[in-house]
Coordinates of N, CA and C in Angstrom, one line a residue:
M1271 N -32.8 -6.7 -6.5 CA -32.2 -7.8 -5.7 C -30.8 -8.1 -6.3
T1272 N -30.7 -8.2 -7.6 CA -29.4 -8.5 -8.2 C -28.3 -7.5 -7.9
I1273 N -28.8 -6.2 -8.0 CA -27.8 -5.1 -7.7 C -27.4 -5.1 -6.3
L1274 N -28.3 -5.4 -5.4 CA -27.9 -5.5 -3.9 C -26.9 -6.6 -3.7
L1275 N -27.2 -7.8 -4.3 CA -26.3 -8.9 -4.2 C -24.9 -8.6 -4.7
L1276 N -24.9 -7.9 -5.9 CA -23.6 -7.5 -6.5 C -22.9 -6.5 -5.7
T1277 N -23.6 -5.6 -5.1 CA -22.9 -4.6 -4.2 C -22.3 -5.3 -2.9
I1278 N -23.0 -6.3 -2.4 CA -22.5 -7.0 -1.2 C -21.3 -7.8 -1.6
L1279 N -21.3 -8.4 -2.8 CA -20.1 -9.2 -3.2 C -18.9 -8.3 -3.5
I1280 N -19.1 -7.1 -4.0 CA -18.0 -6.2 -4.3 C -17.4 -5.7 -3.0
R1281 N -18.3 -5.4 -2.0 CA -17.8 -5.0 -0.7 C -17.0 -6.1 0.0
K1282 N -17.4 -7.3 -0.1 CA -16.7 -8.4 0.5 C -15.4 -8.7 -0.2
F1283 N -15.4 -8.5 -1.5 CA -14.1 -8.7 -2.2 C -13.1 -7.6 -1.9
K1284 N -13.6 -6.3 -1.7 CA -12.7 -5.2 -1.3 C -12.1 -5.4 0.1
K1285 N -13.0 -6.0 1.0 CA -12.5 -6.2 2.3 C -11.5 -7.4 2.3
W1286 N -11.8 -8.4 1.6 CA -10.8 -9.5 1.5 C -9.5 -9.1 0.9
N1287 N -9.6 -8.2 -0.1 CA -8.3 -7.7 -0.8 C -7.5 -6.8 0.2
A1288 N -8.2 -6.0 1.0 CA -7.5 -5.2 2.0 C -6.9 -6.1 3.1
E1289 N -7.5 -7.1 3.5 CA -7.0 -8.0 4.5 C -5.8 -8.7 3.9
R1290 N -5.8 -9.1 2.6 CA -4.7 -9.7 1.9 C -3.5 -8.8 1.8
Q1291 N -3.8 -7.5 1.6 CA -2.7 -6.5 1.5 C -2.1 -6.4 2.9
L1292 N -2.8 -6.4 4.0 CA -2.2 -6.4 5.3 C -1.3 -7.6 5.6
K1293 N -1.7 -8.7 5.1 CA -0.9 -9.9 5.3 C 0.4 -9.8 4.4
W1294 N 0.3 -9.3 3.2 CA 1.4 -9.1 2.4 C 2.4 -8.1 3.0
Q1295 N 1.9 -7.0 3.6 CA 2.7 -6.0 4.2 C 3.4 -6.7 5.4
Q1296 N 2.7 -7.5 6.2 CA 3.3 -8.2 7.3 C 4.5 -9.1 6.9
A1297 N 4.3 -9.8 5.7 CA 5.4 -10.6 5.2 C 6.6 -9.8 4.8
L1298 N 6.4 -8.5 4.4 CA 7.5 -7.7 4.0 C 8.4 -7.3 5.2
I1299 N 8.0 -7.5 6.4 CA 8.8 -7.2 7.5 C 10.1 -8.0 7.5
N1300 N 9.9 -9.3 7.2 CA 11.1 -10.2 7.2 C 11.7 -10.4 5.8
N1301 N 10.9 -10.3 4.8 CA 11.4 -10.6 3.4 C 11.6 -9.4 2.5
G1302 N 11.2 -8.2 2.9 CA 11.2 -7.1 2.0 C 12.6 -6.4 1.9
I1303 N 12.8 -5.7 0.8 CA 14.1 -5.0 0.7 C 13.8 -3.6 1.2
G1304 N 14.7 -3.1 2.1 CA 14.6 -1.8 2.7 C 15.1 -0.7 1.7
F1305 N 14.5 0.4 1.7 CA 14.9 1.5 0.8 C 14.4 2.8 1.4
R1306 N 15.2 3.8 1.4 CA 14.8 5.1 1.9 C 14.5 6.0 0.6
T1307 N 13.4 6.7 0.6 CA 12.9 7.4 -0.5 C 12.1 8.6 -0.1
E1308 N 11.7 9.4 -1.1 CA 10.9 10.6 -0.9 C 9.6 10.4 -1.5
V1309 N 8.5 10.9 -0.8 CA 7.2 10.8 -1.3 C 7.0 11.9 -2.3
L1310 N 6.6 11.6 -3.6 CA 6.5 12.6 -4.6 C 5.0 13.0 -4.7
D1311 N 4.1 12.1 -4.4 CA 2.6 12.4 -4.5 C 1.9 11.5 -3.6
V1312 N 0.8 11.9 -3.0 CA 0.0 11.1 -2.1 C -1.5 11.2 -2.5
K1313 N -2.2 10.1 -2.6 CA -3.6 10.1 -2.8 C -4.2 9.2 -1.7
R1314 N -5.2 9.6 -1.0 CA -5.9 8.8 0.0 C -7.0 8.1 -0.8
K1315 N -7.1 6.8 -0.5 CA -8.1 5.9 -1.2 C -9.1 5.5 -0.2
T1316 N -10.3 5.1 -0.6 CA -11.3 4.5 0.2 C -10.8 3.1 0.6
N1317 N -11.2 2.7 1.8 CA -10.7 1.4 2.3 C -11.8 0.7 3.1
P1318 N -12.1 -0.5 2.9 CA -13.2 -1.2 3.7 C -12.8 -1.5 5.1
L1319 N -11.6 -1.5 5.5 CA -11.2 -1.7 6.9 C -11.3 -0.4 7.6
K1320 N -12.0 -0.4 8.7 CA -12.3 0.9 9.4 C -11.1 1.4 10.2
D1321 N -10.2 0.6 10.6 CA -9.0 1.0 11.4 C -7.8 1.3 10.6
H1322 N -7.9 1.3 9.3 CA -6.7 1.6 8.4 C -7.1 2.6 7.3
V1323 N -6.1 3.3 6.9 CA -6.3 4.2 5.7 C -5.4 3.7 4.6
K1324 N -6.0 3.7 3.4 CA -5.2 3.2 2.2 C -4.6 4.5 1.5
Y1325 N -3.3 4.4 1.2 CA -2.7 5.5 0.5 C -2.1 4.9 -0.8
S1326 N -2.2 5.7 -1.9 CA -1.5 5.5 -3.1 C -0.4 6.5 -3.2
I1327 N 0.8 6.1 -3.2 CA 1.9 7.1 -3.2 C 2.8 6.9 -4.4
L1328 N 3.3 8.0 -4.9 CA 4.3 8.0 -6.0 C 5.7 8.2 -5.3
I1329 N 6.6 7.2 -5.6 CA 7.9 7.2 -5.0 C 8.9 6.7 -6.0
H1330 N 10.2 6.9 -5.6 CA 11.3 6.2 -6.4 C 11.6 4.9 -5.7
L1331 N 11.8 3.8 -6.5 CA 12.2 2.5 -6.1 C 13.4 2.1 -6.8
R1332 N 14.2 1.2 -6.2 CA 15.3 0.6 -6.9 C 14.9 -0.8 -7.4
V1333 N 14.8 -1.0 -8.7 CA 14.4 -2.3 -9.3 C 15.5 -2.8 -10.2
K1334 N 16.1 -3.9 -9.9 CA 17.2 -4.5 -10.7 C 18.3 -3.5 -10.9
G1335 N 18.7 -2.8 -9.9 CA 19.8 -1.8 -9.9 C 19.5 -0.5 -10.5
K1336 N 18.2 -0.3 -11.0 CA 17.8 1.0 -11.5 C 16.8 1.7 -10.6
V1337 N 16.8 3.0 -10.5 CA 15.8 3.7 -9.7 C 14.7 4.1 -10.7
V1338 N 13.5 3.7 -10.4 CA 12.3 4.0 -11.2 C 11.3 4.7 -10.4
C1339 N 10.5 5.5 -11.0 CA 9.4 6.2 -10.4 C 8.1 5.2 -10.5
R1340 N 7.5 5.0 -9.3 CA 6.4 4.0 -9.3 C 5.3 4.4 -8.3
R1341 N 4.1 4.2 -8.7 CA 2.9 4.4 -7.8 C 2.7 3.1 -7.0
V1342 N 2.7 3.1 -5.7 CA 2.5 1.9 -4.9 C 1.4 2.2 -3.9
H1343 N 1.0 1.2 -3.2 CA -0.1 1.3 -2.2 C 0.4 0.8 -0.8
T1344 N -0.2 1.4 0.2 CA 0.1 1.0 1.6 C -1.1 1.3 2.4
L1345 N -1.3 0.4 3.5 CA -2.3 0.7 4.5 C -1.6 1.1 5.8
L1346 N -2.1 2.2 6.3 CA -1.6 2.7 7.6 C -2.7 2.9 8.6
K1347 N -2.3 2.8 9.9 CA -3.4 2.9 10.9 C -3.8 4.3 11.2
H1348 N -3.0 5.3 10.8 CA -3.4 6.7 11.1 C -3.6 7.5 9.8
E1349 N -4.4 8.5 9.9 CA -4.8 9.3 8.8 C -3.9 10.5 8.7
G1350 N -3.6 11.1 7.6 CA -2.8 12.3 7.4 C -1.4 12.0 7.7
A1351 N -0.9 10.8 7.5 CA 0.5 10.5 7.9 C 1.5 10.8 6.8
L1352 N 1.0 10.9 5.6 CA 2.0 11.1 4.5 C 1.7 12.4 3.8
Q1353 N 2.8 13.1 3.4 CA 2.7 14.4 2.6 C 3.7 14.3 1.6
P1354 N 3.5 15.0 0.4 CA 4.6 15.1 -0.6 C 5.8 15.7 0.0
G1355 N 7.0 15.2 -0.3 CA 8.2 15.7 0.2 C 8.7 15.0 1.5
D1356 N 7.9 14.2 2.1 CA 8.3 13.4 3.3 C 9.4 12.4 2.9
K1357 N 10.4 12.2 3.7 CA 11.4 11.1 3.5 C 10.9 9.9 4.3
I1358 N 10.8 8.8 3.7 CA 10.3 7.6 4.3 C 11.2 6.4 4.1
H1359 N 11.1 5.4 5.0 CA 11.8 4.2 4.8 C 10.7 3.1 4.6
I1360 N 10.9 2.4 3.5 CA 9.9 1.4 3.1 C 10.6 0.0 3.0
R1361 N 9.7 -1.0 2.9 CA 10.2 -2.4 2.6 C 9.3 -2.8 1.4
Y1362 N 9.9 -3.5 0.4 CA 9.1 -3.9 -0.7 C 9.7 -5.1 -1.3
N1363 N 8.9 -5.8 -2.2 CA 9.3 -6.9 -2.9 C 9.5 -6.5 -4.4
P1364 N 10.7 -6.6 -5.0 CA 11.0 -6.1 -6.3 C 10.2 -6.8 -7.4
Y1365 N 9.7 -8.0 -7.1 CA 8.9 -8.8 -8.0 C 7.4 -8.5 -7.9
H1366 N 7.0 -7.8 -6.9 CA 5.6 -7.5 -6.7 C 5.5 -6.1 -6.1
L1367 N 5.5 -5.1 -7.0 CA 5.7 -3.7 -6.5 C 4.4 -3.0 -6.1
N1368 N 3.3 -3.6 -6.2 CA 2.1 -2.9 -5.9 C 2.0 -2.5 -4.4
Y1369 N 2.4 -3.3 -3.5 CA 2.3 -3.0 -2.1 C 3.6 -2.8 -1.4
V1370 N 3.7 -1.8 -0.5 CA 4.9 -1.5 0.2 C 4.5 -1.4 1.7
L1371 N 5.5 -1.6 2.6 CA 5.3 -1.4 4.0 C 6.1 -0.2 4.4
L1372 N 5.4 0.8 5.0 CA 6.1 1.9 5.6 C 6.7 1.6 6.9
C1373 N 8.0 1.6 7.0 CA 8.7 1.1 8.2 C 8.9 2.1 9.3
S1374 N 9.0 3.3 9.0 CA 9.4 4.3 10.1 C 8.6 5.6 9.8
D1375 N 8.5 6.3 10.9 CA 7.9 7.7 10.8 C 8.8 8.6 10.1
H1376 N 8.3 9.5 9.5 CA 9.1 10.5 8.7 C 9.4 11.7 9.5

């Protein structure tokens, strides 16, 4: 019974976290810094939201005037959208680099 309850709580937390990420990405539309970059590596992650796919991507970002290599996360509505070598336009917050918004098709 305890394991079942713990499993349910973990699933609810993951769903809440994914919904929070979508809200964060929505806020980046108006407040994020735009940057064009190349996808260096892509990993597809499990996601509790059925209509989105979570990606962990390795990209270059500009932080405080320097270009750094960073792994970030994004939720997309379509699968198979990102490949290494793709040129993408993102929006991000330099003070919270975990989540980015993919702005345009590549």
